[in-house]
Short mmCIF file of C-alpha atoms and ligand atoms in Angstrom, two decimals:
data_model
loop_
_atom_site.label_atom_id
_atom_site.label_comp_id
_atom_site.label_asym_id
_atom_site.label_seq_id
_atom_site.Cartn_x
_atom_site.Cartn_y
_atom_site.Cartn_z
CA MET F 1 15.80 -18.35 8.63
CA THR F 2 14.91 -20.37 11.84
CA ILE F 3 11.32 -21.35 11.50
CA ASP F 4 10.22 -23.14 14.62
CA LYS F 5 8.59 -26.19 13.08
CA HIS F 6 6.14 -26.21 16.05
CA GLN F 7 5.05 -22.79 15.73
CA TYR F 8 1.49 -21.72 15.56
CA VAL F 9 0.20 -18.99 13.50
CA LEU F 10 -3.44 -17.34 13.43
CA CYS F 11 -4.19 -16.52 9.77
CA PRO F 12 -4.48 -12.62 9.60
CA HIS F 13 -7.09 -13.14 6.87
CA CYS F 14 -9.51 -15.91 7.91
CA ASP F 15 -8.45 -16.29 11.70
CA LEU F 16 -7.60 -20.14 11.23
CA LEU F 17 -5.06 -21.70 13.64
CA VAL F 18 -2.40 -23.33 11.74
CA GLN F 19 0.92 -25.05 12.77
CA LEU F 20 3.53 -24.47 10.40
CA PRO F 21 5.04 -27.64 8.94
CA ASP F 22 8.92 -27.82 7.77
CA ILE F 23 9.17 -25.26 5.17
CA ALA F 24 11.74 -26.16 2.54
CA LEU F 25 14.33 -23.66 1.64
CA SER F 26 12.92 -20.77 -0.61
CA HIS F 27 9.49 -22.17 -0.06
CA LYS F 28 6.40 -20.55 1.37
CA ALA F 29 3.76 -21.69 3.76
CA VAL F 30 0.12 -20.54 2.83
CA CYS F 31 -3.22 -20.89 4.97
CA PRO F 32 -5.26 -23.97 3.79
CA ARG F 33 -8.27 -22.18 4.00
CA CYS F 34 -7.85 -18.78 2.29
CA HIS F 35 -4.50 -19.24 0.93
CA THR F 36 -2.88 -16.18 2.57
CA LEU F 37 0.99 -16.32 2.81
CA LEU F 38 1.87 -17.16 6.46
CA ALA F 39 5.55 -17.78 6.48
CA LYS F 40 8.49 -18.07 4.13
CA ASN F 41 11.82 -19.80 4.43
CA ASN F 42 14.59 -17.57 3.17
CA CYS F 43 17.80 -18.92 5.03
CA HIS F 44 19.82 -15.74 4.14
CA MET F 45 16.93 -13.16 4.84
CA LYS F 46 19.10 -10.76 6.66
CA LEU F 47 22.21 -10.84 4.32
CA HIS F 48 20.15 -10.38 1.09
CA THR F 49 17.88 -7.77 2.58
CA THR F 50 21.10 -5.72 3.66
CA ILE F 51 22.73 -6.17 0.20
CA TYR F 52 19.60 -4.95 -1.64
CA ALA F 53 18.84 -2.15 0.77
CA ILE F 54 22.43 -0.78 0.29
CA CYS F 55 22.33 -0.98 -3.48
CA SER F 56 19.05 0.73 -3.49
CA LEU F 57 20.40 3.60 -1.38
CA ILE F 58 23.46 3.91 -3.30
CA MET F 59 21.45 4.05 -6.66
CA LEU F 60 19.21 6.75 -5.05
CA ILE F 61 22.21 8.80 -4.10
CA LEU F 62 23.54 8.46 -7.72
CA ALA F 63 20.21 9.40 -9.13
CA SER F 64 19.55 12.58 -6.92
CA GLY F 65 20.25 16.10 -7.84
CA PHE F 66 21.08 15.23 -11.66
CA VAL F 67 18.71 15.66 -14.48
CA PHE F 68 17.13 12.26 -15.32
CA ILE F 69 14.58 13.14 -17.90
CA ASP F 70 14.42 15.95 -20.38
CA ILE F 71 12.18 17.23 -23.17
CA ARG F 72 12.92 19.24 -26.36
CA ILE F 73 10.02 21.25 -27.77
CA VAL F 74 10.91 23.13 -30.88
CA GLY F 75 14.51 23.89 -29.79
CA ASN F 76 13.85 24.58 -26.12
CA PHE F 77 15.57 22.07 -23.84
CA ASN F 78 14.18 21.38 -20.17
CA GLY F 79 15.53 18.90 -18.03
CA VAL F 80 14.47 17.78 -14.56
CA SER F 81 15.84 15.99 -11.69
CA VAL F 82 13.64 13.88 -9.26
CA PHE F 83 13.59 16.66 -6.74
CA ASN F 84 12.44 19.35 -9.41
CA ILE F 85 9.05 17.52 -9.64
CA PRO F 86 7.91 18.20 -5.88
CA GLU F 87 9.84 21.77 -6.43
CA THR F 88 7.72 22.74 -9.31
CA LEU F 89 4.40 21.54 -7.50
CA TYR F 90 5.42 23.57 -4.52
CA SER F 91 6.04 26.76 -6.45
CA ASP F 92 2.65 26.34 -8.26
CA ASN F 93 0.95 26.24 -4.67
CA TYR F 94 0.08 22.78 -5.04
CA ARG F 95 1.91 22.03 -1.74
CA PHE F 96 -0.47 19.10 -0.65
CA ILE F 97 0.49 17.07 -3.99
CA SER F 98 4.18 18.05 -3.47
CA LEU F 99 4.19 16.70 0.10
CA LEU F 100 2.31 13.52 -1.04
CA PHE F 101 5.08 13.02 -3.69
CA VAL F 102 8.00 13.79 -1.40
CA LEU F 103 6.39 11.10 1.30
CA PHE F 104 5.34 8.49 -0.77
CA VAL F 105 8.00 8.14 -3.53
CA LEU F 106 11.12 9.39 -1.54
CA THR F 107 10.77 9.60 2.32
CA PHE F 108 8.88 6.41 3.39
CA PRO F 109 10.84 3.99 1.02
CA VAL F 110 14.17 5.55 2.30
CA PHE F 111 13.04 5.32 5.85
CA ASN F 112 11.95 1.77 5.27
CA LEU F 113 15.29 0.77 3.55
CA LEU F 114 17.10 2.18 6.62
CA ILE F 115 14.96 0.35 9.03
CA MET F 116 15.55 -2.88 7.09
CA LEU F 117 19.24 -2.17 7.29
CA LEU F 118 19.15 -1.22 11.09
CA LEU F 119 17.31 -4.53 11.74
CA CYS F 120 19.21 -6.90 9.49
CA CYS F 121 22.72 -5.72 10.24
CA LYS F 122 24.44 -6.57 13.28
CA ILE F 123 24.05 -3.27 14.90
CA PRO F 124 23.51 -3.44 18.54
CA LEU F 125 19.98 -2.24 19.24
CA SER F 126 17.94 -2.77 22.34
CA LYS F 127 14.44 -4.93 22.11
CA TYR F 128 12.43 -1.74 22.59
CA ARG F 129 14.39 0.13 19.42
CA LYS F 130 13.81 -2.81 17.21
CA ARG F 131 10.08 -3.16 18.42
CA ASP F 132 9.60 0.54 17.63
CA LEU F 133 11.39 0.24 14.17
CA LEU F 134 8.94 -2.63 13.34
CA ILE F 135 5.87 -0.78 14.16
CA VAL F 136 7.05 2.33 12.09
CA TYR F 137 8.06 -0.03 8.98
CA LYS F 138 4.57 -1.48 9.25
CA LYS F 139 2.92 1.90 9.04
CA PHE F 140 5.18 3.26 6.28
CA ALA F 141 5.23 0.12 4.21
CA HIS F 142 1.57 0.73 2.95
CA TRP F 143 2.44 4.12 1.69
CA CYS F 144 5.50 3.42 -0.37
CA MET F 145 4.94 4.00 -4.07
CA PRO F 146 8.17 4.40 -6.07
CA GLU F 147 7.40 1.66 -8.52
CA ILE F 148 4.03 3.53 -9.29
CA PHE F 149 5.81 6.59 -9.85
CA LEU F 150 8.07 4.76 -12.41
CA VAL F 151 4.99 3.70 -14.30
CA GLY F 152 3.76 7.22 -14.07
CA ILE F 153 7.04 8.38 -15.79
CA LEU F 154 6.54 5.99 -18.70
CA VAL F 155 2.86 6.88 -19.13
CA SER F 156 3.79 10.56 -19.16
CA PHE F 157 6.39 9.88 -21.89
CA VAL F 158 3.77 8.52 -24.14
CA LYS F 159 1.55 11.49 -23.40
CA LEU F 160 4.27 13.94 -24.01
CA MET F 161 5.52 12.28 -27.41
CA SER F 162 3.08 14.54 -29.30
CA TYR F 163 4.64 17.61 -27.79
CA GLY F 164 8.28 17.21 -28.19
CA GLU F 165 11.34 14.81 -28.24
CA ILE F 166 11.70 13.00 -24.77
CA GLY F 167 15.00 11.82 -23.52
CA VAL F 168 16.59 9.99 -20.56
CA THR F 169 19.91 10.09 -19.03
CA SER F 170 21.88 7.53 -17.15
CA THR F 171 20.62 8.85 -14.08
CA PHE F 172 17.23 7.49 -15.06
CA LEU F 173 18.87 4.12 -15.17
CA ALA F 174 20.28 4.64 -11.55
CA PHE F 175 16.66 5.61 -10.49
CA CYS F 176 15.09 2.45 -12.14
CA LEU F 177 17.70 0.21 -10.30
CA PHE F 178 16.94 2.15 -6.83
CA ILE F 179 13.32 1.13 -7.25
CA PHE F 180 14.54 -2.44 -8.59
CA PHE F 181 16.56 -3.12 -5.39
CA TYR F 182 14.03 -1.46 -3.15
CA LEU F 183 11.37 -4.03 -4.39
CA LYS F 184 13.75 -6.75 -3.95
CA ALA F 185 14.71 -5.58 -0.45
CA TYR F 186 10.85 -5.43 0.38
CA ILE F 187 10.15 -8.88 -1.06
CA CYS F 188 13.17 -10.49 0.89
CA PHE F 189 12.68 -8.67 4.30
CA SER F 190 10.41 -10.72 7.01
CA PRO F 191 9.26 -8.47 9.73
CA GLU F 192 7.79 -11.69 11.37
CA GLU F 193 11.27 -13.35 11.69
CA ILE F 194 12.52 -10.23 13.48
CA TRP F 195 9.42 -10.12 15.84
CA ASN F 196 9.92 -13.88 16.51
CA GLU F 197 13.58 -12.98 17.43
CA LEU F 198 12.32 -10.33 19.90
CA ALA F 199 9.97 -12.81 21.65
CA SER F 200 7.83 -15.76 21.20
CA ASN F 201 4.43 -15.12 19.06
CA ASN F 202 2.51 -17.36 21.43
CA TYR F 203 0.68 -15.97 24.56
CA ALA F 204 -2.30 -18.29 24.79
CA ARG F 205 -2.98 -19.64 28.23
CA THR F 206 -5.09 -22.67 26.97
CA PRO F 207 -3.73 -25.41 24.64
CA LEU F 208 -4.21 -24.53 20.95
CA ILE F 209 -6.44 -26.62 18.71
CA VAL F 210 -5.14 -26.55 15.15
CA GLY F 211 -7.70 -26.22 12.26
CA LYS F 212 -10.08 -24.18 14.34
CA THR F 213 -10.49 -20.44 14.31
CA GLY F 214 -9.11 -18.19 16.99
CA ILE F 215 -12.34 -16.83 17.83
CA SER F 216 -13.85 -20.21 18.73
CA GLN F 217 -10.84 -20.77 21.06
CA ASN F 218 -11.12 -17.29 22.67
CA LEU F 219 -7.99 -16.17 21.08
CA ARG F 220 -7.12 -13.07 19.17
CA LEU F 221 -4.51 -11.99 16.73
CA CYS F 222 -2.48 -8.88 17.29
CA ARG F 223 -2.90 -7.01 14.00
CA CYS F 224 0.50 -5.24 14.37
CA CYS F 225 2.87 -8.03 15.33
CA HIS F 226 0.87 -11.03 14.50
CA ALA F 227 1.05 -12.70 17.99
CA ILE F 228 -1.59 -15.08 19.32
CA LEU F 229 -3.26 -13.55 22.52
CA PRO F 230 -5.93 -14.46 24.81
CA ALA F 231 -9.04 -12.48 23.66
CA GLN F 232 -9.40 -10.60 27.02
CA SER F 233 -5.95 -9.05 26.70
CA ALA F 234 -6.33 -5.32 25.80
CA HIS F 235 -2.49 -4.75 25.00
CA CYS F 236 -0.21 -7.07 23.26
CA PRO F 237 2.79 -8.01 25.33
CA ARG F 238 5.13 -8.17 22.40
CA CYS F 239 4.32 -4.94 20.58
CA LYS F 240 2.24 -2.97 23.18
CA GLN F 241 -0.39 -2.01 20.86
CA ARG F 242 -3.91 -1.86 21.94
CA GLY F 243 -6.52 -4.37 20.12
CA LYS F 244 -9.72 -6.04 20.42
CA ILE F 245 -10.74 -9.49 19.24
CA ARG F 246 -12.98 -7.74 16.38
CA ASN F 247 -13.29 -4.09 16.20
CA LEU F 248 -16.74 -2.99 14.73
CA ASP F 249 -15.83 0.67 15.14
CA LYS F 250 -13.39 0.16 12.28
CA MET F 251 -16.34 -1.21 10.01
CA GLN F 252 -18.15 2.10 10.84
CA TRP F 253 -15.01 4.09 9.90
CA THR F 254 -14.73 2.08 6.64
CA ILE F 255 -18.47 3.01 5.72
CA ALA F 256 -17.83 6.62 6.65
CA LEU F 257 -14.61 6.77 4.49
CA LEU F 258 -16.29 5.04 1.55
CA VAL F 259 -19.19 7.65 1.70
CA THR F 260 -16.56 10.54 1.81
CA SER F 261 -14.63 9.20 -1.08
CA LEU F 262 -17.85 8.88 -3.17
CA LEU F 263 -18.56 12.64 -2.40
CA ILE F 264 -15.06 13.51 -3.29
CA TYR F 265 -15.15 11.50 -6.43
CA ILE F 266 -17.69 13.90 -7.93
CA PRO F 267 -15.35 17.16 -7.84
CA ALA F 268 -12.20 15.04 -8.67
CA ASN F 269 -13.99 14.21 -12.22
CA VAL F 270 -15.82 17.43 -12.59
CA PHE F 271 -12.97 19.79 -12.26
CA GLY F 272 -9.76 19.91 -14.34
CA ILE F 273 -6.35 18.28 -13.30
CA MET F 274 -4.39 20.00 -15.73
CA ILE F 275 -4.14 23.44 -17.41
CA THR F 276 -2.33 23.58 -20.73
CA VAL F 277 -1.22 27.24 -21.57
CA ILE F 278 -0.22 27.68 -25.29
CA PHE F 279 0.77 31.11 -26.48
CA GLY F 280 -0.74 32.60 -23.53
CA SER F 281 -4.16 31.03 -23.82
CA GLY F 282 -4.89 28.33 -21.24
CA SER F 283 -7.48 25.42 -21.34
CA SER F 284 -8.28 23.04 -18.31
CA ALA F 285 -8.78 19.37 -19.04
CA THR F 286 -10.42 16.87 -16.63
CA ILE F 287 -9.31 13.22 -16.43
CA LEU F 288 -12.04 12.18 -18.97
CA ASP F 289 -10.68 14.75 -21.44
CA GLY F 290 -7.32 13.47 -21.17
CA VAL F 291 -8.59 9.84 -21.92
CA ILE F 292 -10.61 11.16 -25.01
CA TYR F 293 -7.61 12.93 -26.20
CA MET F 294 -5.15 10.08 -25.98
CA TRP F 295 -7.91 7.96 -27.62
CA HIS F 296 -8.24 10.30 -30.66
CA ALA F 297 -4.46 10.70 -30.76
CA GLY F 298 -4.14 6.89 -31.36
CA ASP F 299 -2.61 6.10 -28.11
CA ILE F 300 -5.37 3.61 -27.18
CA PRO F 301 -3.30 1.56 -24.59
CA VAL F 302 -2.36 4.60 -22.55
CA ALA F 303 -5.92 5.84 -22.78
CA LEU F 304 -6.88 2.63 -21.46
CA ILE F 305 -4.64 2.60 -18.42
CA ILE F 306 -5.58 6.08 -17.59
CA LEU F 307 -9.22 5.43 -17.94
CA THR F 308 -8.70 2.07 -15.78
CA ALA F 309 -6.47 3.61 -13.13
CA SER F 310 -8.18 7.05 -12.57
CA ILE F 311 -11.97 6.39 -13.27
CA VAL F 312 -12.78 2.72 -13.26
CA ILE F 313 -10.39 1.66 -10.20
CA PRO F 314 -11.64 4.12 -7.69
CA ILE F 315 -15.32 3.50 -8.34
CA LEU F 316 -14.63 -0.21 -8.40
CA LYS F 317 -12.95 -0.03 -5.16
CA ILE F 318 -15.54 1.90 -3.45
CA ILE F 319 -18.37 -0.66 -4.81
CA SER F 320 -16.06 -3.68 -3.80
CA LEU F 321 -15.30 -2.36 -0.22
CA SER F 322 -19.16 -1.70 0.17
CA TRP F 323 -19.84 -5.10 -0.93
CA LEU F 324 -17.40 -6.63 1.40
CA CYS F 325 -19.03 -4.56 4.29
CA TYR F 326 -22.35 -5.79 3.43
CA PHE F 327 -21.12 -9.56 3.08
CA ALA F 328 -19.16 -9.32 6.50
CA VAL F 329 -21.94 -7.94 8.49
CA ALA F 330 -25.41 -8.84 6.78
CA ALA F 331 -24.78 -11.92 4.51
CA LYS F 332 -27.14 -14.71 5.82
CA ARG F 333 -25.40 -17.54 3.74
CA LYS F 334 -21.72 -17.96 4.08
CA ASN F 335 -19.88 -20.89 2.62
CA LYS F 336 -16.18 -21.80 2.06
CA TYR F 337 -16.43 -20.72 -1.59
CA SER F 338 -18.33 -17.43 -1.39
CA CYS F 339 -15.97 -16.51 1.62
CA ARG F 340 -12.90 -17.28 -0.60
CA HIS F 341 -14.34 -15.23 -3.29
CA MET F 342 -14.83 -12.22 -0.95
CA ASN F 343 -11.44 -12.76 0.39
CA ALA F 344 -9.91 -12.55 -3.20
CA LEU F 345 -11.79 -9.56 -3.79
CA TYR F 346 -10.34 -7.94 -0.83
CA ASN F 347 -6.83 -9.12 -1.84
CA ALA F 348 -7.50 -7.31 -5.17
CA VAL F 349 -8.83 -4.29 -3.57
CA GLU F 350 -5.66 -3.95 -1.37
CA PHE F 351 -3.35 -4.60 -4.26
CA ILE F 352 -4.65 -2.29 -6.88
CA GLY F 353 -5.66 0.52 -4.42
CA LYS F 354 -2.52 2.48 -4.65
CA TRP F 355 -2.28 2.23 -8.40
CA SER F 356 -4.82 5.01 -8.90
CA MET F 357 -2.00 7.30 -7.63
CA ILE F 358 -0.39 6.97 -11.08
CA ASP F 359 -2.39 9.86 -12.71
CA ILE F 360 -1.05 12.06 -9.91
CA PHE F 361 2.39 11.12 -10.82
CA VAL F 362 1.67 11.71 -14.50
CA VAL F 363 0.46 15.16 -13.91
CA SER F 364 3.33 15.84 -11.84
CA VAL F 365 6.00 14.72 -14.41
CA ILE F 366 4.27 16.52 -17.18
CA CYS F 367 3.92 19.79 -15.17
CA ALA F 368 7.60 19.72 -14.34
CA LEU F 369 8.90 19.01 -17.73
CA VAL F 370 6.57 21.42 -19.88
CA ARG F 371 7.56 24.53 -18.15
CA ASN F 372 9.39 27.69 -18.85
CA GLN F 373 8.85 27.03 -22.49
CA GLN F 374 8.12 30.34 -24.34
CA MET F 375 5.25 28.94 -26.25
CA MET F 376 3.78 26.21 -23.91
CA ALA F 377 3.59 25.32 -20.20
CA ILE F 378 1.24 22.93 -18.23
CA TYR F 379 0.12 23.43 -14.58
CA PRO F 380 -1.70 21.38 -12.29
CA ASP F 381 -5.50 22.26 -11.54
CA ILE F 382 -7.61 21.96 -8.47
CA GLY F 383 -9.13 18.72 -9.54
CA ILE F 384 -5.82 16.87 -8.75
CA ILE F 385 -6.33 17.50 -5.10
CA PHE F 386 -9.70 15.99 -5.12
CA PHE F 387 -8.40 13.13 -6.90
CA ALA F 388 -5.51 12.43 -4.60
CA MET F 389 -7.96 12.79 -1.53
CA VAL F 390 -10.10 9.95 -3.18
CA VAL F 391 -7.16 7.67 -3.49
CA ILE F 392 -5.93 8.37 0.04
CA VAL F 393 -9.40 8.04 1.53
CA THR F 394 -10.18 4.86 -0.28
CA MET F 395 -6.88 3.33 0.75
CA ILE F 396 -7.45 4.17 4.64
CA ALA F 397 -10.89 2.73 4.21
CA SER F 398 -9.42 -0.68 3.03
CA GLN F 399 -6.88 -0.57 5.63
CA GLN F 400 -9.66 -0.11 8.23
CA PHE F 401 -11.58 -3.13 7.04
CA ASP F 402 -10.87 -6.21 8.91
CA PRO F 403 -10.96 -9.37 6.38
CA ARG F 404 -11.58 -11.74 9.20
CA LEU F 405 -15.08 -10.42 9.44
CA ILE F 406 -15.72 -12.08 5.87
CA TRP F 407 -15.19 -15.60 7.45
CA ASP F 408 -16.92 -15.02 10.81
CA GLN F 409 -20.13 -17.10 10.74
CA ILE F 410 -22.89 -14.99 12.02
CA TYR F 411 -20.80 -13.28 14.40
CA ILE F 412 -23.14 -10.94 15.89
CA GLU F 413 -25.32 -13.92 17.33
CA LYS F 414 -21.99 -15.25 18.71
CA SER F 415 -20.80 -11.99 20.22
CA GLU F 416 -24.26 -11.85 21.99
CA LYS F 417 -23.89 -15.54 23.35
CA ARG F 418 -20.24 -14.60 24.60
CA GLU F 419 -21.03 -11.44 26.33
CA LYS F 420 -17.54 -10.45 26.99
CA PRO F 421 -17.39 -6.90 28.19
CA ASP F 422 -14.21 -6.01 26.67
CA THR F 423 -14.90 -7.23 23.16
CA ASN F 424 -16.51 -5.06 20.76
CA GLY F 425 -18.76 -7.16 18.58
CA SER F 426 -18.02 -10.54 17.55
ZN1 ZN I 1 -6.47 -18.08 6.25
ZN1 ZN I 2 1.64 -7.19 18.97
#
């Protein structure tokens, strides 16, 4: 990788202007104030990403269409392929969940692997096509969840053990390898390097002062391509995306989405997520019922995983984001340590957010497997839709939140003093 040692970067989390030092091979540069990763030096980034992306796609092709997990319940055998899971949900009229499964587990990861290949191979693409591909990659990256689906399969195995005998085929190994190589390609790929190949990241018209924030130098960071721009420029010259130095509308969106998710959280826990039909008589179970059942059955670790992922994490996420919004807008005393703690909280919210999808995947796998049995079948219930909406709405809320507001000192007064008509707040 060619990292310009004089290259300046604005930290996307705390807005500090940093000059990158010489980064040794396989090392990373982090922000001295908030410890966010700023750059890494992987000299064979393109080659490694290409190899991992090709391996991942080959493994997915091998894993598609064949039975990869099966269950035997009192002599009745039922095997499913990865495509049977959304098919079953679709035929049960749970098209929304089926669509989420297809998008999050298959479509978005495959699109991003193809984008990595196009950008890392020596395929002649115009600057504009590369720019469009990088923008699409960034939008999809947040919603790729094949690794969460894999953990969901493992949790569902533990749940299903009490019903019958579980089996996996060699296709399951290919599917695991697809996820392994996908993660390797994702970690290896550096969109910043491709952006820097397209154009320089520095569009500032004034000399840059290292160690001071962008806002104090009248600079803003492009949230899409991480270019350094004058605060007044409405469009980024590199990625053509619109932006503002700070966007307080997004803070309002975060709060509105948090209130929405809190309201949806109630039906998500009150309504059942799964209906179990045994010899013609059906009973619906809520998320909490599932946890209690697993606890009494002696599967305490799985009960704790479901309890944490499905009940504790969504509510903790809503509380944490509300606290972050309060801290960003209304906190009177901010010091380096409190800001660092809040930044760590934001990172945790960003990381754990999509893991709540695990229960959706567990229900999807169980419903696809325990089916067509003469004595037993499991169907999804309406609560699963509300639950999926809670996860998605909280994920969008955390995306809307701008972590730089945590570090801005009394930014409202500053924005009033500055009185710039084209900057909203800050
Ligand atoms: Zn920082
Ligand atoms: Zn940009």
